[in-house]
Amino acid sequence: MSSENLPQSTEQQLRKPRVAVVFGGRSSEHGISVVTAGAVLNAIDRTKYDVLPIGITTDGRWALTADEPERMAITDRKMPDVAQLAESDEGGVVLSVDPGSREVVYSEPGSVPKALGEVDVVFPVLHGPYGEDGTLQGLLELSGVPYVGAGVLASAVGQDKEYMKRVFTSFGLPVGPYVVVRPREWDQDPQAVRKRIVEFAGDHGWPLFVKPARAGSSIGITKVDDLSGLDEAIEEARRHDPKFLVESLLRGREIECGVLEFEDGPRASVPAEIPPVTSHDFYDFEAKYIDAASGIVPAPLTEDQTAEVQRLAVEAYESVSCEGLVRADFFLTEDGGFVINEINTLPGFTPISMYPRMWQESGVDYPQLVDRLIQAALNRPTGLR
């Protein structure tokens, strides 16, 4: 009997689960998302899963792209782009928002829409706004499609550094001193904002870090050594987000720890240390991805320090109601205590990124990591949980 004559439920049982890898997006981290997608596509076990790559262009169009991971790499220090990978300049992919159907449709102007089949799970590898911040997750919840990673609330909180810190504080996790500046405050009285920041510097000292509230990968962040560089730093932060934060310098070692969802709950990886980057003021985007500055895995910590940072990483994961995965970033301060800087609900995920490297050292290699995340998503219901 041919498969087309079988009942739908039986046909679904016979076919492999279909994974849509969604990447690119409208944020300033578009390029590294494409790089990450290439690594994930390379790692997915094609004997277990069918794969559908979907790229989102910088202007928000969902494009059908070829399954060609080799074209998704950094070349001559330049990031790849979805527009270069799209099969058409105008065609668009549409995911049904009817939870009774997981059908994906592709259409081009003047052509009959073409059904691409159903999707069983989405693996979003978008970083920053319009992908990592709960917006895509909300669409997938409406569509009834399972997906890898944090849900709507955790994604939104994990993207907004202000509310992330507020949640951490409410759960008793240690955070460093900071000031939040909202768009209206700067627009209405920038002089008052400068005064508040100068007073903050008087309490905590220079240098300060000025950063967008809702961006990742150290994009838009400036280290400010004195008042003369403040306005330029604020302008750079606001170029990425009208809301920004000012943080004091925490003197100490930068320690990261990965958290991964297992059948019995979240577990922490061995931690890593980000040593001082001599060619950059701090561990910024270029240091991470262009110059591939490397961390030390595992971090040279005592057993007690390792256990403590692992405990705090899982607590941070739980405090924000995360799912799937998180990378938690800390400072081990000069007094011997850990201060949490932030979490990433979709951390850098290329094979050289710290999150996969920490799990590699913990006994979960990159293909296993990808598979575990897909399986966790397939086993997790959508909706309230």
mmCIF file of C-alpha atoms in Angstrom:
data_model
loop_
_atom_site.group_PDB
_atom_site.id
_atom_site.type_symbol
_atom_site.label_atom_id
_atom_site.label_comp_id
_atom_site.label_asym_id
_atom_site.label_seq_id
_atom_site.Cartn_x
_atom_site.Cartn_y
_atom_site.Cartn_z
ATOM 1 C CA MET A 1 0.000 0.000 0.000
ATOM 2 C CA SER A 2 1.392 3.420 -0.920
ATOM 3 C CA SER A 3 1.851 6.026 1.794
ATOM 4 C CA GLU A 4 -0.681 8.328 0.151
ATOM 5 C CA ASN A 5 -3.430 5.772 0.870
ATOM 6 C CA LEU A 6 -2.548 5.463 4.534
ATOM 7 C CA PRO A 7 -4.448 7.403 7.202
ATOM 8 C CA GLN A 8 -2.695 10.672 8.053
ATOM 9 C CA SER A 9 -1.849 9.632 11.585
ATOM 10 C CA THR A 10 -0.130 6.454 10.368
ATOM 11 C CA GLU A 11 1.724 8.381 7.665
ATOM 12 C CA GLN A 12 2.987 10.834 10.276
ATOM 13 C CA GLN A 13 4.236 7.916 12.358
ATOM 14 C CA LEU A 14 6.208 6.535 9.411
ATOM 15 C CA ARG A 15 7.899 9.763 8.356
ATOM 16 C CA LYS A 16 10.824 11.384 10.106
ATOM 17 C CA PRO A 17 10.144 14.442 12.277
ATOM 18 C CA ARG A 18 10.564 17.626 10.251
ATOM 19 C CA VAL A 19 12.765 20.345 11.732
ATOM 20 C CA ALA A 20 12.506 23.924 10.460
ATOM 21 C CA VAL A 21 15.745 25.780 11.196
ATOM 22 C CA VAL A 22 14.814 29.474 11.293
ATOM 23 C CA PHE A 23 17.672 31.970 11.143
ATOM 24 C CA GLY A 24 18.779 35.473 10.147
ATOM 25 C CA GLY A 25 16.277 38.052 11.341
ATOM 26 C CA ARG A 26 15.976 41.789 11.728
ATOM 27 C CA SER A 27 18.451 42.369 14.539
ATOM 28 C CA SER A 28 22.058 43.514 14.333
ATOM 29 C CA GLU A 29 23.062 39.903 15.017
ATOM 30 C CA HIS A 30 21.673 38.730 11.659
ATOM 31 C CA GLY A 31 25.027 37.518 10.342
ATOM 32 C CA ILE A 32 26.059 35.418 13.320
ATOM 33 C CA SER A 33 22.597 33.839 13.279
ATOM 34 C CA VAL A 34 23.263 32.664 9.712
ATOM 35 C CA VAL A 35 26.635 31.250 10.809
ATOM 36 C CA THR A 36 24.932 29.421 13.676
ATOM 37 C CA ALA A 37 22.310 27.998 11.310
ATOM 38 C CA GLY A 38 25.032 26.559 9.100
ATOM 39 C CA ALA A 39 26.561 24.770 12.077
ATOM 40 C CA VAL A 40 23.189 23.426 13.238
ATOM 41 C CA LEU A 41 22.269 22.231 9.732
ATOM 42 C CA ASN A 42 25.605 20.419 9.511
ATOM 43 C CA ALA A 43 25.018 18.736 12.867
ATOM 44 C CA ILE A 44 21.411 17.556 12.485
ATOM 45 C CA ASP A 45 21.228 13.798 11.971
ATOM 46 C CA ARG A 46 19.554 13.434 8.573
ATOM 47 C CA THR A 47 18.809 9.757 9.251
ATOM 48 C CA LYS A 48 16.506 10.881 12.100
ATOM 49 C CA TYR A 49 15.107 14.192 10.834
ATOM 50 C CA ASP A 50 13.990 15.959 7.692
ATOM 51 C CA VAL A 51 15.168 19.571 7.565
ATOM 52 C CA LEU A 52 13.642 22.772 6.190
ATOM 53 C CA PRO A 53 15.926 25.860 6.295
ATOM 54 C CA ILE A 54 14.001 29.153 6.529
ATOM 55 C CA GLY A 55 15.885 32.442 6.519
ATOM 56 C CA ILE A 56 14.462 35.758 7.664
ATOM 57 C CA THR A 57 15.891 38.740 5.798
ATOM 58 C CA THR A 58 16.914 41.958 7.516
ATOM 59 C CA ASP A 59 13.625 43.539 6.416
ATOM 60 C CA GLY A 60 11.597 40.658 7.904
ATOM 61 C CA ARG A 61 10.742 38.531 4.853
ATOM 62 C CA TRP A 62 10.641 34.773 5.524
ATOM 63 C CA ALA A 63 12.616 33.252 2.651
ATOM 64 C CA LEU A 64 13.083 29.705 1.474
ATOM 65 C CA THR A 65 16.800 28.953 1.365
ATOM 66 C CA ALA A 66 18.878 26.098 0.036
ATOM 67 C CA ASP A 67 20.153 23.509 2.487
ATOM 68 C CA GLU A 68 23.788 24.496 1.905
ATOM 69 C CA PRO A 69 25.587 25.001 5.243
ATOM 70 C CA GLU A 70 28.917 25.610 3.515
ATOM 71 C CA ARG A 71 27.594 28.975 2.254
ATOM 72 C CA MET A 72 26.762 30.136 5.771
ATOM 73 C CA ALA A 73 30.269 30.831 7.038
ATOM 74 C CA ILE A 74 32.255 33.979 7.824
ATOM 75 C CA THR A 75 34.378 34.757 4.752
ATOM 76 C CA ASP A 76 37.166 37.344 4.720
ATOM 77 C CA ARG A 77 35.866 38.719 8.048
ATOM 78 C CA LYS A 78 32.437 39.294 6.478
ATOM 79 C CA MET A 79 29.217 37.831 7.808
ATOM 80 C CA PRO A 80 26.856 35.865 5.529
ATOM 81 C CA ASP A 81 23.384 37.219 4.793
ATOM 82 C CA VAL A 82 20.006 35.549 4.200
ATOM 83 C CA ALA A 83 19.464 37.679 1.070
ATOM 84 C CA GLN A 84 22.455 35.908 -0.512
ATOM 85 C CA LEU A 85 21.006 32.489 0.334
ATOM 86 C CA ALA A 86 17.333 33.022 -0.569
ATOM 87 C CA GLU A 87 16.014 31.065 -3.525
ATOM 88 C CA SER A 88 13.978 34.098 -4.641
ATOM 89 C CA ASP A 89 14.117 37.864 -4.162
ATOM 90 C CA GLU A 90 10.352 38.035 -3.651
ATOM 91 C CA GLY A 91 9.064 34.646 -2.516
ATOM 92 C CA GLY A 92 7.901 34.265 1.062
ATOM 93 C CA VAL A 93 7.336 31.425 3.522
ATOM 94 C CA VAL A 94 4.186 31.496 5.665
ATOM 95 C CA LEU A 95 3.552 29.415 8.776
ATOM 96 C CA SER A 96 -0.108 28.811 9.567
ATOM 97 C CA VAL A 97 -1.369 30.325 12.818
ATOM 98 C CA ASP A 98 -4.071 27.652 12.957
ATOM 99 C CA PRO A 99 -2.947 25.277 15.753
ATOM 100 C CA GLY A 100 -4.734 22.465 13.952
ATOM 101 C CA SER A 101 -2.330 22.731 11.025
ATOM 102 C CA ARG A 102 1.451 22.948 10.994
ATOM 103 C CA GLU A 103 1.541 23.406 7.231
ATOM 104 C CA VAL A 104 4.203 25.666 5.744
ATOM 105 C CA VAL A 105 3.351 27.420 2.474
ATOM 106 C CA TYR A 106 5.676 29.125 -0.003
ATOM 107 C CA SER A 107 4.379 31.739 -2.413
ATOM 108 C CA GLU A 108 5.757 34.086 -5.054
ATOM 109 C CA PRO A 109 3.947 36.978 -6.749
ATOM 110 C CA GLY A 110 1.898 35.720 -9.692
ATOM 111 C CA SER A 111 2.341 32.052 -8.774
ATOM 112 C CA VAL A 112 0.127 29.496 -7.078
ATOM 113 C CA PRO A 113 1.206 29.009 -3.421
ATOM 114 C CA LYS A 114 3.097 25.748 -2.898
ATOM 115 C CA ALA A 115 2.626 23.609 0.212
ATOM 116 C CA LEU A 116 5.972 22.613 1.725
ATOM 117 C CA GLY A 117 4.489 20.109 4.172
ATOM 118 C CA GLU A 118 4.061 20.137 7.920
ATOM 119 C CA VAL A 119 6.700 21.123 10.441
ATOM 120 C CA ASP A 120 7.024 19.109 13.652
ATOM 121 C CA VAL A 121 9.454 21.381 15.498
ATOM 122 C CA VAL A 122 11.179 24.713 14.915
ATOM 123 C CA PHE A 123 14.826 25.231 15.831
ATOM 124 C CA PRO A 124 15.128 29.038 16.040
ATOM 125 C CA VAL A 125 18.698 30.275 15.903
ATOM 126 C CA LEU A 126 17.842 33.974 15.838
ATOM 127 C CA HIS A 127 19.682 36.302 18.186
ATOM 128 C CA GLY A 128 18.412 39.587 19.575
ATOM 129 C CA PRO A 129 15.110 41.406 18.950
ATOM 130 C CA TYR A 130 12.444 39.876 16.700
ATOM 131 C CA GLY A 131 13.612 36.339 17.361
ATOM 132 C CA GLU A 132 15.191 35.737 20.756
ATOM 133 C CA ASP A 133 12.920 38.142 22.633
ATOM 134 C CA GLY A 134 9.628 36.207 22.704
ATOM 135 C CA THR A 135 8.156 37.580 19.466
ATOM 136 C CA LEU A 136 8.891 34.471 17.380
ATOM 137 C CA GLN A 137 8.052 32.258 20.341
ATOM 138 C CA GLY A 138 4.612 33.885 20.562
ATOM 139 C CA LEU A 139 3.981 33.189 16.875
ATOM 140 C CA LEU A 140 4.955 29.542 17.346
ATOM 141 C CA GLU A 141 2.670 29.237 20.378
ATOM 142 C CA LEU A 142 -0.209 30.593 18.287
ATOM 143 C CA SER A 143 0.665 28.097 15.575
ATOM 144 C CA GLY A 144 0.869 25.194 17.999
ATOM 145 C CA VAL A 145 4.345 24.254 16.788
ATOM 146 C CA PRO A 146 6.913 23.010 19.340
ATOM 147 C CA TYR A 147 10.213 24.856 19.331
ATOM 148 C CA VAL A 148 13.683 24.688 20.832
ATOM 149 C CA GLY A 149 14.478 26.947 23.753
ATOM 150 C CA ALA A 150 12.787 29.329 26.137
ATOM 151 C CA GLY A 151 9.113 30.276 25.988
ATOM 152 C CA VAL A 152 7.574 33.714 25.538
ATOM 153 C CA LEU A 153 8.106 35.081 29.051
ATOM 154 C CA ALA A 154 11.595 33.694 29.580
ATOM 155 C CA SER A 155 12.689 34.872 26.128
ATOM 156 C CA ALA A 156 11.380 38.394 26.757
ATOM 157 C CA VAL A 157 12.937 38.650 30.222
ATOM 158 C CA GLY A 158 16.195 37.157 29.009
ATOM 159 C CA GLN A 159 16.414 39.774 26.250
ATOM 160 C CA ASP A 160 15.728 42.815 28.440
ATOM 161 C CA LYS A 161 18.695 43.383 30.740
ATOM 162 C CA GLU A 162 16.694 45.615 33.084
ATOM 163 C CA TYR A 163 13.957 43.098 33.826
ATOM 164 C CA MET A 164 16.420 40.227 33.824
ATOM 165 C CA LYS A 165 18.288 41.934 36.660
ATOM 166 C CA ARG A 166 15.036 42.699 38.480
ATOM 167 C CA VAL A 167 14.059 39.014 38.354
ATOM 168 C CA PHE A 168 17.508 37.926 39.515
ATOM 169 C CA THR A 169 17.354 40.333 42.444
ATOM 170 C CA SER A 170 13.896 39.111 43.452
ATOM 171 C CA PHE A 171 15.270 35.556 43.622
ATOM 172 C CA GLY A 172 18.269 36.611 45.687
ATOM 173 C CA LEU A 173 20.860 36.284 42.929
ATOM 174 C CA PRO A 174 23.733 38.787 43.223
ATOM 175 C CA VAL A 175 23.864 41.480 40.502
ATOM 176 C CA GLY A 176 26.200 44.424 40.020
ATOM 177 C CA PRO A 177 25.287 48.130 40.297
ATOM 178 C CA TYR A 178 23.453 49.605 37.294
ATOM 179 C CA VAL A 179 21.295 52.501 36.102
ATOM 180 C CA VAL A 180 18.454 52.196 33.578
ATOM 181 C CA VAL A 181 17.626 55.074 31.222
ATOM 182 C CA ARG A 182 14.283 54.866 29.438
ATOM 183 C CA PRO A 183 13.642 56.554 26.075
ATOM 184 C CA ARG A 184 11.387 59.296 27.466
ATOM 185 C CA GLU A 185 13.918 60.241 30.159
ATOM 186 C CA TRP A 186 16.653 60.864 27.602
ATOM 187 C CA ASP A 187 14.349 62.574 25.112
ATOM 188 C CA GLN A 188 12.862 64.960 27.690
ATOM 189 C CA ASP A 189 15.870 65.830 29.863
ATOM 190 C CA PRO A 190 19.251 64.471 28.769
ATOM 191 C CA GLN A 191 21.025 66.811 31.172
ATOM 192 C CA ALA A 192 19.256 65.189 34.125
ATOM 193 C CA VAL A 193 20.260 61.773 32.820
ATOM 194 C CA ARG A 194 23.906 62.832 32.523
ATOM 195 C CA LYS A 195 23.787 64.156 36.085
ATOM 196 C CA ARG A 196 22.388 60.851 37.347
ATOM 197 C CA ILE A 197 25.101 58.901 35.531
ATOM 198 C CA VAL A 198 27.844 61.170 36.882
ATOM 199 C CA GLU A 199 26.485 60.653 40.394
ATOM 200 C CA PHE A 200 26.478 56.901 39.751
ATOM 201 C CA ALA A 201 30.121 57.133 38.640
ATOM 202 C CA GLY A 202 30.871 59.096 41.810
ATOM 203 C CA ASP A 203 29.500 56.214 43.873
ATOM 204 C CA HIS A 204 31.041 53.357 41.883
ATOM 205 C CA GLY A 205 33.921 54.893 39.937
ATOM 206 C CA TRP A 206 34.969 55.015 36.291
ATOM 207 C CA PRO A 207 35.118 53.312 33.863
ATOM 208 C CA LEU A 208 31.464 52.577 33.135
ATOM 209 C CA PHE A 209 29.840 50.400 30.499
ATOM 210 C CA VAL A 210 26.998 51.851 28.442
ATOM 211 C CA LYS A 211 24.946 49.186 26.697
ATOM 212 C CA PRO A 212 21.631 48.724 24.869
ATOM 213 C CA ALA A 213 19.022 47.147 27.137
ATOM 214 C CA ARG A 214 17.822 44.644 24.547
ATOM 215 C CA ALA A 215 20.750 43.588 22.385
ATOM 216 C CA GLY A 216 23.244 40.756 22.663
ATOM 217 C CA SER A 217 26.760 39.657 21.710
ATOM 218 C CA SER A 218 28.201 42.869 23.168
ATOM 219 C CA ILE A 219 26.836 44.856 20.204
ATOM 220 C CA GLY A 220 26.459 48.567 20.909
ATOM 221 C CA ILE A 221 28.401 48.409 24.178
ATOM 222 C CA THR A 222 31.027 51.043 24.958
ATOM 223 C CA LYS A 223 33.522 51.209 27.788
ATOM 224 C CA VAL A 224 33.612 54.821 28.987
ATOM 225 C CA ASP A 225 36.663 56.005 30.924
ATOM 226 C CA ASP A 226 35.427 59.504 31.785
ATOM 227 C CA LEU A 227 32.679 62.033 31.145
ATOM 228 C CA SER A 228 34.115 63.109 27.787
ATOM 229 C CA GLY A 229 33.123 59.826 26.137
ATOM 230 C CA LEU A 230 29.657 59.521 27.673
ATOM 231 C CA ASP A 231 27.496 61.157 24.999
ATOM 232 C CA GLU A 232 29.114 59.209 22.177
ATOM 233 C CA ALA A 233 28.598 55.953 24.111
ATOM 234 C CA ILE A 234 24.942 56.789 24.730
ATOM 235 C CA GLU A 235 24.442 57.556 21.045
ATOM 236 C CA GLU A 236 25.983 54.197 20.104
ATOM 237 C CA ALA A 237 23.786 52.289 22.573
ATOM 238 C CA ARG A 238 20.636 54.102 21.424
ATOM 239 C CA ARG A 239 21.472 53.268 17.821
ATOM 240 C CA HIS A 240 20.541 49.699 18.774
ATOM 241 C CA ASP A 241 17.907 50.334 21.455
ATOM 242 C CA PRO A 242 16.273 53.549 22.757
ATOM 243 C CA LYS A 243 16.482 52.118 26.284
ATOM 244 C CA PHE A 244 19.982 51.678 27.665
ATOM 245 C CA LEU A 245 21.826 50.681 30.822
ATOM 246 C CA VAL A 246 24.902 52.017 32.527
ATOM 247 C CA GLU A 247 26.861 49.516 34.589
ATOM 248 C CA SER A 248 29.867 49.850 36.841
ATOM 249 C CA LEU A 249 33.056 47.939 36.139
ATOM 250 C CA LEU A 250 33.205 44.725 38.128
ATOM 251 C CA ARG A 251 36.819 43.814 38.736
ATOM 252 C CA GLY A 252 37.383 40.094 38.569
ATOM 253 C CA ARG A 253 37.381 37.070 36.306
ATOM 254 C CA GLU A 254 34.709 36.441 33.653
ATOM 255 C CA ILE A 255 33.166 33.004 34.144
ATOM 256 C CA GLU A 256 30.463 31.373 32.006
ATOM 257 C CA CYS A 257 28.372 28.287 32.626
ATOM 258 C CA GLY A 258 25.936 26.427 30.375
ATOM 259 C CA VAL A 259 22.603 24.962 31.448
ATOM 260 C CA LEU A 260 20.878 22.234 29.444
ATOM 261 C CA GLU A 261 17.504 20.551 29.877
ATOM 262 C CA PHE A 262 17.683 16.840 30.666
ATOM 263 C CA GLU A 263 14.879 14.369 31.387
ATOM 264 C CA ASP A 264 15.286 14.925 35.134
ATOM 265 C CA GLY A 265 15.592 18.712 34.888
ATOM 266 C CA PRO A 266 18.263 21.309 34.081
ATOM 267 C CA ARG A 267 21.926 20.520 34.618
ATOM 268 C CA ALA A 268 24.976 22.769 34.498
ATOM 269 C CA SER A 269 28.052 22.203 32.364
ATOM 270 C CA VAL A 270 31.614 22.628 33.442
ATOM 271 C CA PRO A 271 32.253 26.396 33.568
ATOM 272 C CA ALA A 272 34.575 28.340 31.276
ATOM 273 C CA GLU A 273 36.706 31.425 31.796
ATOM 274 C CA ILE A 274 37.018 34.310 29.353
ATOM 275 C CA PRO A 275 40.570 35.620 29.832
ATOM 276 C CA PRO A 276 41.342 39.303 29.251
ATOM 277 C CA VAL A 277 41.351 40.089 25.515
ATOM 278 C CA THR A 278 44.453 42.163 24.868
ATOM 279 C CA SER A 279 43.430 43.275 21.366
ATOM 280 C CA HIS A 280 40.035 44.611 22.523
ATOM 281 C CA ASP A 281 38.802 46.770 25.407
ATOM 282 C CA PHE A 282 36.513 43.917 26.460
ATOM 283 C CA TYR A 283 34.964 40.699 25.111
ATOM 284 C CA ASP A 284 32.972 42.407 22.358
ATOM 285 C CA PHE A 285 31.341 41.098 19.170
ATOM 286 C CA GLU A 286 34.516 41.175 17.074
ATOM 287 C CA ALA A 287 36.497 39.417 19.794
ATOM 288 C CA LYS A 288 33.857 36.681 20.000
ATOM 289 C CA TYR A 289 33.151 36.000 16.359
ATOM 290 C CA ILE A 290 35.535 37.773 13.995
ATOM 291 C CA ASP A 291 38.799 37.312 15.873
ATOM 292 C CA ALA A 292 37.521 34.124 17.589
ATOM 293 C CA ALA A 293 38.982 34.951 20.988
ATOM 294 C CA SER A 294 38.937 31.703 22.914
ATOM 295 C CA GLY A 295 38.009 30.898 26.456
ATOM 296 C CA ILE A 296 39.487 28.382 28.863
ATOM 297 C CA VAL A 297 37.386 25.226 29.234
ATOM 298 C CA PRO A 298 37.087 24.096 31.940
ATOM 299 C CA ALA A 299 37.742 27.224 33.964
ATOM 300 C CA PRO A 300 40.599 26.907 36.475
ATOM 301 C CA LEU A 301 38.393 27.081 39.577
ATOM 302 C CA THR A 302 38.380 25.216 42.862
ATOM 303 C CA GLU A 303 35.832 22.447 43.350
ATOM 304 C CA ASP A 304 33.809 24.722 45.642
ATOM 305 C CA GLN A 305 33.873 27.582 43.135
ATOM 306 C CA THR A 306 32.807 25.268 40.314
ATOM 307 C CA ALA A 307 29.933 23.874 42.367
ATOM 308 C CA GLU A 308 28.814 27.386 43.341
ATOM 309 C CA VAL A 309 28.767 28.809 39.826
ATOM 310 C CA GLN A 310 26.926 25.719 38.581
ATOM 311 C CA ARG A 311 24.354 26.153 41.335
ATOM 312 C CA LEU A 312 23.878 29.820 40.508
ATOM 313 C CA ALA A 313 23.581 29.086 36.771
ATOM 314 C CA VAL A 314 20.743 26.604 37.367
ATOM 315 C CA GLU A 315 19.074 29.059 39.777
ATOM 316 C CA ALA A 316 19.235 31.775 37.116
ATOM 317 C CA TYR A 317 17.716 29.362 34.572
ATOM 318 C CA GLU A 318 14.903 28.479 36.970
ATOM 319 C CA SER A 319 14.293 32.066 38.122
ATOM 320 C CA VAL A 320 13.390 33.187 34.602
ATOM 321 C CA SER A 321 11.435 29.960 33.845
ATOM 322 C CA CYS A 322 13.792 28.999 31.037
ATOM 323 C CA GLU A 323 13.529 25.863 28.919
ATOM 324 C CA GLY A 324 15.986 24.001 26.761
ATOM 325 C CA LEU A 325 19.209 25.920 27.224
ATOM 326 C CA VAL A 326 20.853 28.970 28.755
ATOM 327 C CA ARG A 327 24.342 30.381 29.047
ATOM 328 C CA ALA A 328 24.840 32.249 32.308
ATOM 329 C CA ASP A 329 27.646 34.833 32.543
ATOM 330 C CA PHE A 330 29.276 35.757 35.850
ATOM 331 C CA PHE A 331 32.089 37.753 37.370
ATOM 332 C CA LEU A 332 34.190 36.120 40.056
ATOM 333 C CA THR A 333 34.996 39.279 41.981
ATOM 334 C CA GLU A 334 38.155 40.095 43.914
ATOM 335 C CA ASP A 335 36.429 39.269 47.204
ATOM 336 C CA GLY A 336 35.772 35.699 46.003
ATOM 337 C CA GLY A 337 32.039 35.984 45.323
ATOM 338 C CA PHE A 338 30.128 35.446 42.101
ATOM 339 C CA VAL A 339 27.996 38.204 40.550
ATOM 340 C CA ILE A 340 25.698 37.314 37.670
ATOM 341 C CA ASN A 341 25.988 39.614 34.662
ATOM 342 C CA GLU A 342 23.329 38.144 32.361
ATOM 343 C CA ILE A 343 21.865 35.052 30.765
ATOM 344 C CA ASN A 344 21.444 34.248 27.085
ATOM 345 C CA THR A 345 18.392 32.136 26.266
ATOM 346 C CA LEU A 346 19.832 31.501 22.807
ATOM 347 C CA PRO A 347 23.585 31.791 23.307
ATOM 348 C CA GLY A 348 26.193 31.798 20.596
ATOM 349 C CA PHE A 349 25.888 28.344 19.090
ATOM 350 C CA THR A 350 28.640 27.930 16.537
ATOM 351 C CA PRO A 351 31.034 25.036 17.264
ATOM 352 C CA ILE A 352 33.632 27.547 18.553
ATOM 353 C CA SER A 353 31.096 29.292 20.799
ATOM 354 C CA MET A 354 31.494 28.882 24.521
ATOM 355 C CA TYR A 355 28.174 27.141 25.157
ATOM 356 C CA PRO A 356 28.847 24.124 22.870
ATOM 357 C CA ARG A 357 32.472 24.008 24.033
ATOM 358 C CA MET A 358 31.419 23.799 27.678
ATOM 359 C CA TRP A 359 29.063 20.928 26.904
ATOM 360 C CA GLN A 360 31.689 19.194 24.758
ATOM 361 C CA GLU A 361 33.929 19.207 27.817
ATOM 362 C CA SER A 362 30.977 17.945 29.888
ATOM 363 C CA GLY A 363 30.498 14.895 27.657
ATOM 364 C CA VAL A 364 27.862 16.163 25.196
ATOM 365 C CA ASP A 365 29.328 16.804 21.745
ATOM 366 C CA TYR A 366 27.829 19.244 19.231
ATOM 367 C CA PRO A 367 25.609 16.781 17.289
ATOM 368 C CA GLN A 368 24.386 15.264 20.569
ATOM 369 C CA LEU A 369 23.644 18.749 21.882
ATOM 370 C CA VAL A 370 21.582 19.624 18.809
ATOM 371 C CA ASP A 371 19.727 16.311 19.015
ATOM 372 C CA ARG A 372 18.983 16.688 22.724
ATOM 373 C CA LEU A 373 17.519 20.148 22.174
ATOM 374 C CA ILE A 374 15.307 18.915 19.333
ATOM 375 C CA GLN A 375 14.094 15.933 21.357
ATOM 376 C CA ALA A 376 13.362 18.115 24.390
ATOM 377 C CA ALA A 377 11.288 20.435 22.197
ATOM 378 C CA LEU A 378 9.387 17.545 20.606
ATOM 379 C CA ASN A 379 8.536 16.176 24.055
ATOM 380 C CA ARG A 380 7.419 19.549 25.436
ATOM 381 C CA PRO A 381 3.816 20.702 24.897
ATOM 382 C CA THR A 382 2.993 24.129 23.525
ATOM 383 C CA GLY A 383 0.630 26.399 25.412
ATOM 384 C CA LEU A 384 0.553 26.839 29.184
ATOM 385 C CA ARG A 385 2.940 24.425 30.896
#
